Coordinates of C-alpha atoms in Angstrom, one line a residue:
Chain L
X1 CA -43.0 -20.6 -16.8
X2 CA -39.9 -20.4 -14.7
X3 CA -39.2 -17.3 -12.7
X4 CA -36.8 -14.4 -12.7
X5 CA -36.9 -13.1 -9.2
X6 CA -36.0 -9.6 -7.8
X7 CA -35.7 -9.2 -4.1
X8 CA -36.4 -5.7 -2.7
X9 CA -36.8 -4.1 0.7
X10 CA -39.0 -1.1 0.9
X11 CA -39.3 0.0 -2.8
X12 CA -38.1 3.5 -3.6
X13 CA -38.1 5.2 -7.0
X14 CA -34.7 3.6 -7.9
X15 CA -36.1 0.1 -7.1
X16 CA -39.1 0.7 -9.4
X17 CA -36.8 1.5 -12.2
X18 CA -34.8 -1.7 -11.4
X19 CA -38.1 -3.6 -11.5
X20 CA -38.7 -2.4 -15.1
X21 CA -35.1 -3.3 -16.1
X22 CA -35.6 -6.8 -14.7
X23 CA -38.9 -7.1 -16.5
X24 CA -37.1 -6.5 -19.8
X25 CA -34.4 -9.0 -18.9
X26 CA -36.9 -11.6 -17.9
X27 CA -39.0 -11.2 -21.1
X28 CA -35.9 -11.6 -23.2
X29 CA -35.7 -15.2 -21.9
X30 CA -39.5 -15.8 -21.6
X31 CA -39.3 -15.7 -17.8
X32 CA -41.8 -14.3 -15.5
X33 CA -40.7 -11.5 -13.2
X34 CA -41.6 -12.1 -9.6
X35 CA -40.8 -9.3 -7.1
X36 CA -40.2 -10.5 -3.6
X37 CA -40.7 -7.7 -1.1
X38 CA -39.2 -8.2 2.3
X39 CA -40.8 -5.8 4.8
X40 CA -42.2 -5.9 8.3
X41 CA -45.8 -5.3 7.1
X42 CA -47.5 -6.0 3.8
X43 CA -48.3 -2.8 1.8
X44 CA -51.3 -3.5 -0.5
X45 CA -50.9 0.0 -2.0
X46 CA -47.5 -0.9 -3.3
X47 CA -48.7 -3.8 -5.4
X48 CA -50.2 -1.7 -8.2
X49 CA -47.0 0.4 -8.3
X50 CA -44.9 -2.7 -8.5
X51 CA -47.2 -4.1 -11.2
X52 CA -47.1 -0.9 -13.2
X53 CA -43.3 -1.0 -13.1
X54 CA -43.3 -4.6 -14.5
X55 CA -43.9 -7.1 -11.7
X56 CA -45.9 -10.0 -13.0
X57 CA -46.2 -11.5 -9.5
X58 CA -45.5 -10.2 -6.0
X59 CA -44.5 -12.2 -3.0
X60 CA -44.6 -10.2 0.2
X61 CA -42.3 -11.8 2.8
X62 CA -43.0 -10.5 6.3
X63 CA -39.6 -9.9 7.9
X64 CA -38.0 -6.9 9.5
X65 CA -34.5 -6.6 8.2
X66 CA -34.0 -3.6 10.5
X67 CA -34.0 -6.2 13.2
X68 CA -30.5 -7.8 13.2
X69 CA -31.9 -11.1 14.3
X70 CA -34.0 -11.5 11.1
X71 CA -31.2 -12.3 8.7
X72 CA -31.3 -16.1 9.4
X73 CA -35.1 -16.7 9.3
X74 CA -35.5 -14.5 6.2
X75 CA -32.7 -16.3 4.5
X76 CA -34.1 -19.6 5.4
X77 CA -37.6 -18.6 4.1
X78 CA -36.0 -17.5 0.8
X79 CA -33.9 -20.7 0.5
X80 CA -37.0 -22.8 1.0
X81 CA -38.9 -20.9 -1.6
X82 CA -36.0 -21.2 -4.1
X83 CA -35.9 -25.0 -3.5
X84 CA -39.6 -25.3 -4.0
X85 CA -39.9 -23.2 -7.2
X86 CA -36.5 -23.3 -8.9
X87 CA -36.3 -19.8 -10.3
X88 CA -33.7 -19.2 -13.1
X89 CA -32.3 -16.1 -11.3
X90 CA -32.6 -14.3 -8.0
X91 CA -31.5 -10.7 -8.1
X92 CA -31.0 -8.5 -5.0
X93 CA -31.1 -4.8 -4.8
X94 CA -27.8 -4.3 -3.0
X95 CA -28.8 -1.8 -0.4
X96 CA -29.0 -1.4 3.3
X97 CA -30.1 -4.4 5.3
X98 CA -30.7 -6.5 2.2
X99 CA -26.9 -6.6 1.6
X100 CA -26.3 -9.5 3.9
X101 CA -29.3 -11.6 2.6
X102 CA -27.9 -12.3 -0.9
X103 CA -24.6 -13.8 0.3
X104 CA -26.3 -15.7 3.1
X105 CA -28.8 -17.2 0.6
X106 CA -25.9 -18.2 -1.6
X107 CA -24.2 -20.0 1.3
X108 CA -27.5 -21.7 2.2
X109 CA -28.0 -22.9 -1.3
X110 CA -24.3 -23.6 -2.1
X111 CA -24.7 -21.3 -5.1
X112 CA -22.5 -18.7 -6.6
X113 CA -23.3 -15.0 -6.3
X114 CA -21.8 -11.9 -7.9
X115 CA -21.9 -8.8 -5.8
X116 CA -22.8 -5.3 -6.7
X117 CA -23.4 -5.7 -10.4
X118 CA -23.7 -2.7 -12.6
X119 CA -25.0 -4.6 -15.6
X120 CA -26.7 -7.9 -16.5
X121 CA -27.1 -9.5 -19.9
X122 CA -27.9 -12.9 -21.4
X123 CA -25.5 -15.1 -23.1
X124 CA -26.8 -17.9 -25.2
X125 CA -24.5 -20.5 -23.6
X126 CA -23.5 -19.1 -20.3
X127 CA -26.8 -17.7 -19.2
X128 CA -27.0 -14.5 -17.2
X129 CA -23.7 -12.5 -17.5
X130 CA -23.0 -10.4 -14.5
X131 CA -21.0 -7.2 -15.0
X132 CA -19.4 -5.7 -11.9
X133 CA -16.7 -3.2 -11.1
X134 CA -13.7 -4.0 -9.0
X135 CA -10.8 -2.0 -7.5
X136 CA -13.2 0.9 -7.0
X137 CA -14.4 1.4 -10.5
X138 CA -10.9 0.8 -12.1
X139 CA -11.8 -2.6 -13.4
X140 CA -14.8 -4.2 -14.8
X141 CA -15.2 -8.0 -14.6
X142 CA -17.8 -10.2 -16.3
X143 CA -18.9 -13.3 -14.4
X144 CA -21.2 -16.2 -15.1
X145 CA -22.7 -18.6 -12.6
X146 CA -21.9 -22.3 -12.6
X147 CA -24.9 -23.2 -10.5
X148 CA -28.6 -22.4 -10.7
X149 CA -30.3 -20.3 -9.8
X150 CA -28.0 -17.5 -10.8
X151 CA -27.6 -15.1 -7.9
X152 CA -26.5 -11.5 -8.1
X153 CA -26.9 -8.3 -6.3
X154 CA -27.1 -5.1 -8.2
X155 CA -25.9 -1.7 -7.3
X156 CA -28.8 0.6 -6.6
X157 CA -29.6 3.3 -9.2
X158 CA -27.7 1.7 -12.0
X159 CA -30.0 -0.6 -13.9
X160 CA -32.7 1.7 -15.0
X161 CA -35.7 0.6 -17.0
X162 CA -38.6 2.6 -18.4
X163 CA -41.6 2.9 -16.2
X164 CA -44.5 3.0 -15.8
X165 CA -45.3 0.9 -18.8
X166 CA -48.7 -0.5 -19.6
X167 CA -48.5 -3.7 -17.6
X168 CA -51.5 -5.4 -16.2
X169 CA -52.4 -4.2 -12.7
X170 CA -54.1 -7.5 -11.9
X171 CA -51.3 -9.7 -10.8
X172 CA -51.1 -12.6 -8.3
X173 CA -50.0 -11.6 -4.8
X174 CA -48.8 -13.9 -2.1
X175 CA -48.1 -13.3 1.6
X176 CA -45.6 -15.4 3.4
X177 CA -44.5 -15.2 7.1
X178 CA -41.1 -15.9 8.5
X179 CA -40.2 -17.4 11.8
X180 CA -39.0 -15.1 14.5
X181 CA -35.2 -15.2 14.7
X182 CA -33.4 -16.2 17.9
X183 CA -32.7 -13.0 19.8
X184 CA -28.9 -12.9 19.7
X185 CA -28.7 -9.2 19.1
X186 CA -30.3 -6.6 21.4
X187 CA -30.7 -3.1 20.1
X188 CA -29.7 -0.6 22.7
X189 CA -30.0 2.7 20.9
X190 CA -30.8 3.8 17.3
X191 CA -29.4 7.2 16.6
X192 CA -31.1 8.6 13.5
X193 CA -28.3 10.5 11.9
X194 CA -29.9 11.5 8.7
X195 CA -33.4 12.6 9.4
X196 CA -35.2 11.9 6.1
X197 CA -32.1 11.9 4.0
X198 CA -31.9 9.0 1.5
X199 CA -29.0 6.5 1.9
X200 CA -25.8 7.5 0.1
X201 CA -26.1 4.5 -2.3
X202 CA -29.5 5.5 -3.5
X203 CA -29.3 9.3 -3.3
X204 CA -29.8 11.3 -6.5
X205 CA -27.9 14.3 -5.1
X206 CA -24.9 14.1 -2.8
X207 CA -23.2 17.0 -1.0
X208 CA -19.9 15.8 0.3
X209 CA -17.5 17.6 2.5
X210 CA -13.8 17.3 2.9
X211 CA -11.2 18.8 5.2
X212 CA -11.8 22.1 3.4
X213 CA -15.1 22.3 5.3
X214 CA -13.0 23.2 8.3
X215 CA -15.2 22.3 11.2
X216 CA -17.8 19.8 12.1
X217 CA -20.3 22.6 12.4
X218 CA -20.0 23.5 8.8
X219 CA -21.3 20.0 7.9
X220 CA -24.7 21.3 9.3
X221 CA -24.6 23.5 6.2
X222 CA -24.4 20.5 3.9
X223 CA -27.3 18.9 5.8
X224 CA -29.3 22.1 5.1
X225 CA -28.5 21.7 1.4
X226 CA -29.5 18.0 1.5
X227 CA -32.8 18.9 3.3
X228 CA -33.6 21.6 0.7
X229 CA -33.0 19.3 -2.3
X230 CA -33.8 15.8 -1.0
X231 CA -30.2 14.9 -1.2
X232 CA -27.7 13.2 1.1
X233 CA -24.5 14.2 2.8
X234 CA -21.2 12.4 2.2
X235 CA -17.7 12.9 3.5
X236 CA -14.1 12.2 2.4
X237 CA -11.9 9.9 4.3
X238 CA -9.9 12.8 5.6
X239 CA -13.0 14.5 6.9
X240 CA -14.1 11.4 8.7
X241 CA -10.6 10.9 10.1
X242 CA -10.6 14.5 11.4
X243 CA -13.9 13.8 13.2
X244 CA -15.9 16.2 11.0
X245 CA -18.3 13.5 10.0
X246 CA -19.2 9.9 11.0
X247 CA -17.7 6.9 9.2
X248 CA -21.1 5.9 7.9
X249 CA -20.9 8.9 5.6
X250 CA -17.6 8.1 4.0
X251 CA -17.7 8.1 0.2
X252 CA -15.0 6.3 -1.8
X253 CA -13.4 3.0 -2.1
X254 CA -13.3 2.1 1.6
X255 CA -16.7 3.8 2.2
X256 CA -19.7 3.8 0.0
X257 CA -19.4 3.7 -3.8
X258 CA -22.0 6.2 -5.0
X259 CA -23.7 7.0 -8.3
X260 CA -25.8 10.1 -7.9
X261 CA -27.1 12.3 -10.7
X262 CA -25.1 15.2 -9.3
X263 CA -22.2 15.0 -6.9
X264 CA -21.0 18.2 -5.3
X265 CA -17.6 18.0 -3.5
X266 CA -16.9 20.8 -1.0
X267 CA -13.3 21.1 0.0
X268 CA -12.3 17.7 -1.2
X269 CA -8.8 17.4 -2.8
X270 CA -9.6 14.3 -4.8
X271 CA -7.5 11.3 -3.6
X272 CA -7.7 8.3 -5.9
X273 CA -9.6 6.3 -3.3
X274 CA -12.3 9.0 -3.1
X275 CA -12.5 9.5 -6.9
X276 CA -12.9 5.8 -7.6
X277 CA -16.1 5.8 -5.4
X278 CA -17.7 8.7 -7.4
X279 CA -16.8 7.9 -11.0
X280 CA -20.3 6.7 -11.7
X281 CA -21.8 10.1 -10.9
X282 CA -23.7 11.9 -13.6
X283 CA -22.2 15.4 -13.0
X284 CA -19.3 16.0 -10.7
X285 CA -18.9 19.6 -9.3
X286 CA -16.0 20.5 -7.2
X287 CA -15.7 23.5 -5.0
X288 CA -12.2 24.2 -3.8
X289 CA -9.8 27.1 -3.0
X290 CA -6.9 25.3 -4.7
X291 CA -7.1 25.7 -8.4
X292 CA -4.7 22.8 -8.8
X293 CA -6.6 20.3 -6.6
X294 CA -6.5 16.8 -8.1
X295 CA -10.3 16.7 -8.2
X296 CA -10.5 19.4 -10.8
X297 CA -9.5 17.2 -13.8
X298 CA -12.1 14.6 -12.8
X299 CA -14.9 17.0 -12.3
X300 CA -17.2 18.5 -14.9
X301 CA -17.4 21.9 -13.3
X302 CA -14.9 23.5 -10.9
X303 CA -15.7 26.5 -8.7
X304 CA -12.6 28.0 -7.2
X305 CA -13.6 29.6 -3.9
X306 CA -14.0 29.0 -0.2
X307 CA -16.4 26.1 0.1
X308 CA -18.1 27.2 3.3
X309 CA -18.9 30.6 1.8
X310 CA -20.1 29.0 -1.4
X311 CA -22.3 26.5 0.4
X312 CA -24.0 29.4 2.2
X313 CA -24.6 31.2 -1.1
X314 CA -26.0 28.0 -2.6
X315 CA -28.3 27.5 0.4
X316 CA -29.6 31.1 0.1
X317 CA -30.3 30.6 -3.6
X318 CA -32.1 27.3 -2.9
X319 CA -34.1 28.8 0.0
X320 CA -35.1 31.7 -2.1
X321 CA -36.5 29.4 -4.8
X322 CA -38.1 27.0 -2.3
X323 CA -39.2 28.8 0.8
X324 CA -39.2 26.5 3.8
Chain N
X1 CA -11.7 -14.4 24.8
X2 CA -10.1 -16.0 21.7
X3 CA -10.5 -14.0 18.6
X4 CA -9.9 -15.0 15.0
X5 CA -9.3 -12.2 12.4
X6 CA -9.8 -13.2 8.8
X7 CA -7.5 -11.3 6.5
X8 CA -7.5 -10.8 2.7
X9 CA -4.3 -9.9 0.9
X10 CA -4.7 -7.5 -2.0
X11 CA -2.4 -7.7 -4.9
X12 CA -1.1 -4.3 -5.8
X13 CA 1.1 -5.5 -8.6
X14 CA -1.3 -4.4 -11.3
X15 CA -0.8 -0.8 -10.1
X16 CA 2.8 -1.2 -9.1
X17 CA 3.7 -1.9 -12.7
X18 CA 2.7 1.6 -13.6
X19 CA 5.0 3.2 -11.1
X20 CA 8.3 4.4 -12.5
X21 CA 11.3 3.0 -10.5
X22 CA 12.8 6.5 -10.0
X23 CA 9.5 8.0 -8.6
X24 CA 9.2 8.6 -4.8
X25 CA 6.8 5.6 -4.8
X26 CA 9.4 3.4 -6.6
X27 CA 9.9 1.3 -3.5
X28 CA 6.3 0.0 -4.0
X29 CA 7.4 -1.6 -7.2
X30 CA 8.6 -4.7 -5.5
X31 CA 5.5 -5.0 -3.3
X32 CA 3.2 -7.8 -4.2
X33 CA 0.6 -8.2 -1.6
X34 CA -0.7 -5.8 1.1
X35 CA -3.3 -6.3 3.8
X36 CA -6.8 -5.2 3.1
X37 CA -7.4 -2.0 5.1
X38 CA -10.7 -3.1 6.7
X39 CA -9.0 -6.3 7.8
X40 CA -6.4 -4.3 9.6
X41 CA -9.1 -2.3 11.3
X42 CA -10.5 -5.7 12.4
X43 CA -7.1 -6.8 13.7
X44 CA -6.7 -3.5 15.6
X45 CA -10.1 -4.0 17.2
X46 CA -9.2 -7.6 18.2
X47 CA -5.9 -6.5 19.7
X48 CA -7.6 -3.7 21.7
X49 CA -10.2 -6.1 23.0
X50 CA -7.5 -8.6 24.0
X51 CA -5.4 -5.9 25.7
X52 CA -8.4 -4.4 27.6
X53 CA -9.3 -7.9 28.8
X54 CA -5.8 -8.9 29.6
X55 CA -6.4 -12.4 28.4
X56 CA -7.2 -14.4 25.3
X57 CA -5.4 -15.0 22.0
X58 CA -5.7 -13.2 18.7
X59 CA -5.1 -15.4 15.6
X60 CA -4.8 -14.0 12.1
X61 CA -5.9 -16.3 9.2
X62 CA -5.3 -15.6 5.6
X63 CA -5.9 -17.7 2.4
X64 CA -3.2 -16.3 0.2
X65 CA -0.1 -17.2 -1.9
X66 CA 3.3 -17.8 -0.3
X67 CA 4.3 -14.2 -0.8
X68 CA 1.8 -13.2 1.9
X69 CA 4.1 -14.4 4.6
X70 CA 5.7 -10.9 5.3
X71 CA 2.3 -9.4 5.7
X72 CA 1.4 -12.1 8.3
X73 CA 4.7 -11.5 10.1
X74 CA 3.8 -7.8 10.3
X75 CA 0.4 -8.8 11.9
X76 CA 2.4 -10.9 14.4
X77 CA 4.7 -7.9 14.9
X78 CA 1.7 -5.7 15.6
X79 CA 0.7 -8.1 18.4
X80 CA -1.3 -11.0 17.0
X81 CA -0.5 -14.2 18.9
X82 CA -0.6 -16.6 16.0
X83 CA -1.0 -16.7 12.3
X84 CA -2.6 -19.4 10.1
X85 CA -1.7 -19.4 6.4
X86 CA -3.9 -21.3 4.0
X87 CA -1.4 -21.7 1.2
X88 CA -2.0 -24.0 -1.7
X89 CA -2.3 -23.4 -5.4
X90 CA -5.5 -25.3 -5.3
X91 CA -7.1 -22.4 -3.4
X92 CA -6.2 -20.0 -6.2
X93 CA -9.1 -18.3 -8.0
X94 CA -11.6 -19.1 -5.3
X95 CA -14.8 -17.2 -5.5
X96 CA -16.6 -16.0 -2.3
X97 CA -18.4 -19.3 -1.7
X98 CA -15.3 -21.4 -2.2
X99 CA -13.3 -18.9 0.1
X100 CA -15.9 -19.1 2.8
X101 CA -16.0 -22.9 2.5
X102 CA -12.2 -23.2 2.9
X103 CA -12.2 -20.7 5.8
X104 CA -14.9 -22.6 7.5
X105 CA -13.0 -25.9 7.3
X106 CA -9.9 -24.1 8.7
X107 CA -11.8 -22.7 11.6
X108 CA -12.5 -26.3 12.5
X109 CA -8.8 -26.9 13.0
X110 CA -8.6 -24.3 15.7
X111 CA -9.8 -24.3 19.3
X112 CA -13.2 -22.6 19.6
X113 CA -13.0 -18.9 18.8
X114 CA -15.5 -16.8 20.7
X115 CA -15.2 -14.0 18.2
X116 CA -14.5 -14.0 14.5
X117 CA -13.8 -10.7 12.8
X118 CA -13.7 -9.8 9.1
X119 CA -13.2 -6.6 7.2
X120 CA -16.5 -5.5 5.7
X121 CA -15.1 -5.2 2.2
X122 CA -11.9 -5.8 0.4
X123 CA -10.2 -3.1 -1.6
X124 CA -10.1 -5.2 -4.8
X125 CA -13.4 -7.0 -5.2
X126 CA -15.4 -5.3 -2.4
X127 CA -18.1 -7.9 -2.4
X128 CA -18.6 -7.8 1.4
X129 CA -19.8 -11.4 1.0
X130 CA -17.3 -13.7 2.7
X131 CA -18.1 -12.6 6.3
X132 CA -21.8 -13.3 5.8
X133 CA -21.2 -16.6 4.1
X134 CA -18.7 -17.8 6.7
X135 CA -21.1 -16.9 9.4
X136 CA -23.9 -18.8 7.6
X137 CA -21.7 -21.9 7.2
X138 CA -20.6 -21.8 10.9
X139 CA -24.2 -21.1 12.0
X140 CA -23.1 -18.0 13.9
X141 CA -25.0 -14.8 14.5
X142 CA -23.6 -12.2 12.0
X143 CA -23.5 -8.5 12.1
X144 CA -22.2 -6.3 9.2
X145 CA -21.1 -2.7 9.1
X146 CA -19.6 -2.6 12.6
X147 CA -17.8 0.8 13.2
X148 CA -16.8 0.2 16.8
X149 CA -16.5 -2.6 19.2
X150 CA -16.3 -2.7 23.0
X151 CA -16.5 -5.3 25.7
X152 CA -19.2 -4.8 28.2
X153 CA -19.2 -7.5 30.8
X154 CA -19.6 -10.9 29.1
X155 CA -21.2 -9.3 26.1
X156 CA -19.9 -7.0 23.3
X157 CA -21.3 -3.7 22.3
X158 CA -21.1 -2.9 18.7
X159 CA -21.8 0.5 17.0
X160 CA -23.0 -0.2 13.5
X161 CA -23.9 1.8 10.4
X162 CA -27.5 1.0 9.6
X163 CA -29.6 2.5 6.9
X164 CA -29.4 6.2 7.6
X165 CA -28.7 5.7 11.3
X166 CA -26.2 4.5 13.8
X167 CA -27.3 1.5 15.9
X168 CA -25.8 0.4 19.2
X169 CA -26.2 -3.3 19.6
X170 CA -25.3 -5.7 22.3
X171 CA -24.7 -9.5 21.9
X172 CA -22.8 -12.2 23.6
X173 CA -20.2 -14.4 21.8
X174 CA -19.9 -16.5 19.8
X175 CA -20.3 -14.0 17.0
X176 CA -19.0 -13.1 13.6
X177 CA -18.7 -9.4 12.8
X178 CA -17.7 -7.6 9.7
X179 CA -15.9 -4.3 10.4
X180 CA -15.9 -1.2 8.1
X181 CA -12.5 0.2 7.4
X182 CA -11.9 3.0 9.9
X183 CA -9.6 5.9 9.5
X184 CA -8.6 5.5 13.1
X185 CA -5.0 4.7 13.5
X186 CA -3.8 1.1 13.3
X187 CA -0.8 0.4 15.6
X188 CA 2.6 0.0 14.2
X189 CA 4.9 -2.9 15.0
X190 CA 7.2 -2.4 17.9
X191 CA 10.9 -3.6 17.9
X192 CA 10.1 -6.5 20.3
X193 CA 7.1 -7.2 18.2
X194 CA 9.2 -7.3 15.0
X195 CA 11.6 -9.7 16.7
X196 CA 8.8 -11.9 17.7
X197 CA 7.1 -11.6 14.3
X198 CA 10.2 -12.7 12.5
X199 CA 10.8 -15.7 14.8
X200 CA 7.3 -16.9 15.1
X201 CA 6.1 -20.0 13.4
X202 CA 3.3 -19.5 10.9
X203 CA 1.1 -22.4 10.7
X204 CA 0.8 -23.4 7.0
X205 CA -2.3 -25.2 6.0
X206 CA -2.7 -26.9 2.6
X207 CA -5.9 -28.1 1.0
X208 CA -4.9 -31.6 2.0
X209 CA -5.1 -30.6 5.7
X210 CA -8.7 -29.6 5.4
X211 CA -11.9 -31.6 5.2
X212 CA -12.7 -29.5 2.1
X213 CA -12.0 -30.0 -1.5
X214 CA -11.2 -26.7 -3.2
X215 CA -11.4 -28.2 -6.7
X216 CA -14.7 -27.3 -8.2
X217 CA -15.9 -25.4 -5.1
X218 CA -16.2 -22.1 -6.9
X219 CA -19.7 -21.4 -8.1
X220 CA -18.9 -18.5 -10.4
X221 CA -16.4 -17.9 -13.1
X222 CA -14.8 -14.6 -14.1
X223 CA -14.9 -14.5 -17.9
X224 CA -13.1 -11.2 -18.6
X225 CA -11.7 -8.2 -16.8
X226 CA -11.0 -4.8 -18.4
X227 CA -9.4 -1.7 -17.1
X228 CA -11.2 1.6 -16.9
X229 CA -8.9 4.4 -15.7
X230 CA -10.9 7.4 -14.7
X231 CA -11.9 9.5 -17.7
X232 CA -11.0 13.2 -17.2
X233 CA -14.0 15.4 -17.4
X234 CA -12.4 18.7 -18.2
X235 CA -13.0 20.6 -14.9
X236 CA -14.4 23.6 -16.6
X237 CA -13.9 26.7 -14.3
X238 CA -17.1 28.4 -13.2
X239 CA -16.7 31.9 -11.9
X240 CA -17.3 31.9 -8.2
X241 CA -19.9 33.7 -6.2
X242 CA -23.7 34.0 -6.5
X243 CA -23.7 33.4 -10.3
X244 CA -22.1 30.0 -9.8
X245 CA -24.6 29.2 -7.0
X246 CA -27.4 30.0 -9.4
X247 CA -26.0 27.7 -12.0
X248 CA -25.5 24.9 -9.5
X249 CA -29.0 25.3 -8.2
X250 CA -30.3 24.8 -11.7
X251 CA -28.2 21.7 -12.2
X252 CA -29.5 20.3 -8.9
X253 CA -33.0 20.8 -10.0
X254 CA -32.4 18.7 -13.1
X255 CA -31.4 21.3 -15.6
X256 CA -28.4 20.4 -17.8
X257 CA -25.0 21.9 -17.4
X258 CA -24.8 25.3 -19.1

């Protein structure tokens, strides 16, 4: 039975739901879902979790994608595996350090790849149809692959399958090593900016600040909200330009396109470039002093008040409910 | 250090059609192509490196229709030393693999470039793939998500966004880096720059000049595209103050909107 492969980094709850969604897709075509997990160390405890979510086979590939020299050896290992086993499709979770592996693999195999898909479905003639947004989320395009395997990366948190289902926990597991990459890149410093905050692309809750937050210090308040709820902090382009937040936090068309369950915008006016990056959010809540702010029409709820004062009130409510 | 900047041109016509001629943005109606913002960030970084070093050439390369020429001239006016224009109908509709293949072939026409810079993502398709693919095809070390770039001795120091952190990384050329669009200012052309930009020769390259056949080089096909303007959501006003904070806290915890 040919394979339907899903490549993950360290699995998080969103990845498990992607595993389940891929299992369904695989079964529709009688394919076997194989999860390839790329991580520095094998994690035996994760196998049963992946199996419960729908993996029929797990391949653990030892490779540290946090090391910038690992891209080439990891890609070469994957390319060799694809040539050896000819899977029908290889899907990547488009997140963090994995983002460069998909396109590199496509180049190594001279195969097509569709980036950042928000949907996948089978077509009788064309195979796996890859649905992806373009121009922020203004357009949706449907692609098909002209080569096999079909390669695609999927946006985190979008393809959601039911899990856990009653899949067998007894699944084959393989362990593969990769070569050490040539040491081109030397890490001088790693500045943890987020503590334990999830990445913006995977976060369920996002607290974003705009110019209305006034000063860089008030972003600390957003980090407090994130810490209290397990969310992440984002920023508008204007806030980044004003030095209130680092560029890595920028949400929107030129930053990160996000899809949280709840997006709270503090003092963000709602430029098109920002809005197109948050249209996939479940609930959008805007806090702004300007009752005519552009963001209002595109938000579900609008709170018209000073955003710093409101963030403090929200923090106090959250703290009261969940003492630190 | 010779630096090559890969530039994508974004078609804004789709949006320009919706602008009424008499609106303040009416002048945009005649615009066809514009430079991708992240690629302008890459160009600015290249110009700063060259200027700090006081030597080396910055070349801009774009695979784009003939109407891209004014944009390339503007890059020259900003200070780029040369521009390469891959211009041939046979390149049209290239997917990321075909684009990377053509760019790789064009890089082969140039003297060795110690540094190749790309924008991390394009405004239109935002795949972020071409930089990684070009690096793979050229066999160059690749680093994505670069936020800042500085010369330190013979090496370069890059500040990158890495999963929840900022990494400061050092490496010696040859390298291929993808830069994130930065809100930092990109320089404007100067008057002498504009004069130079208007007079400069832009090197036109057709498919026939490359050891690469564009026909059949795309590995994906776009079947359909559909527009999805943002749906308005109503923006229901919630009274401010502690009551609103309570409501929001409930929503954050997974409760539904009241």
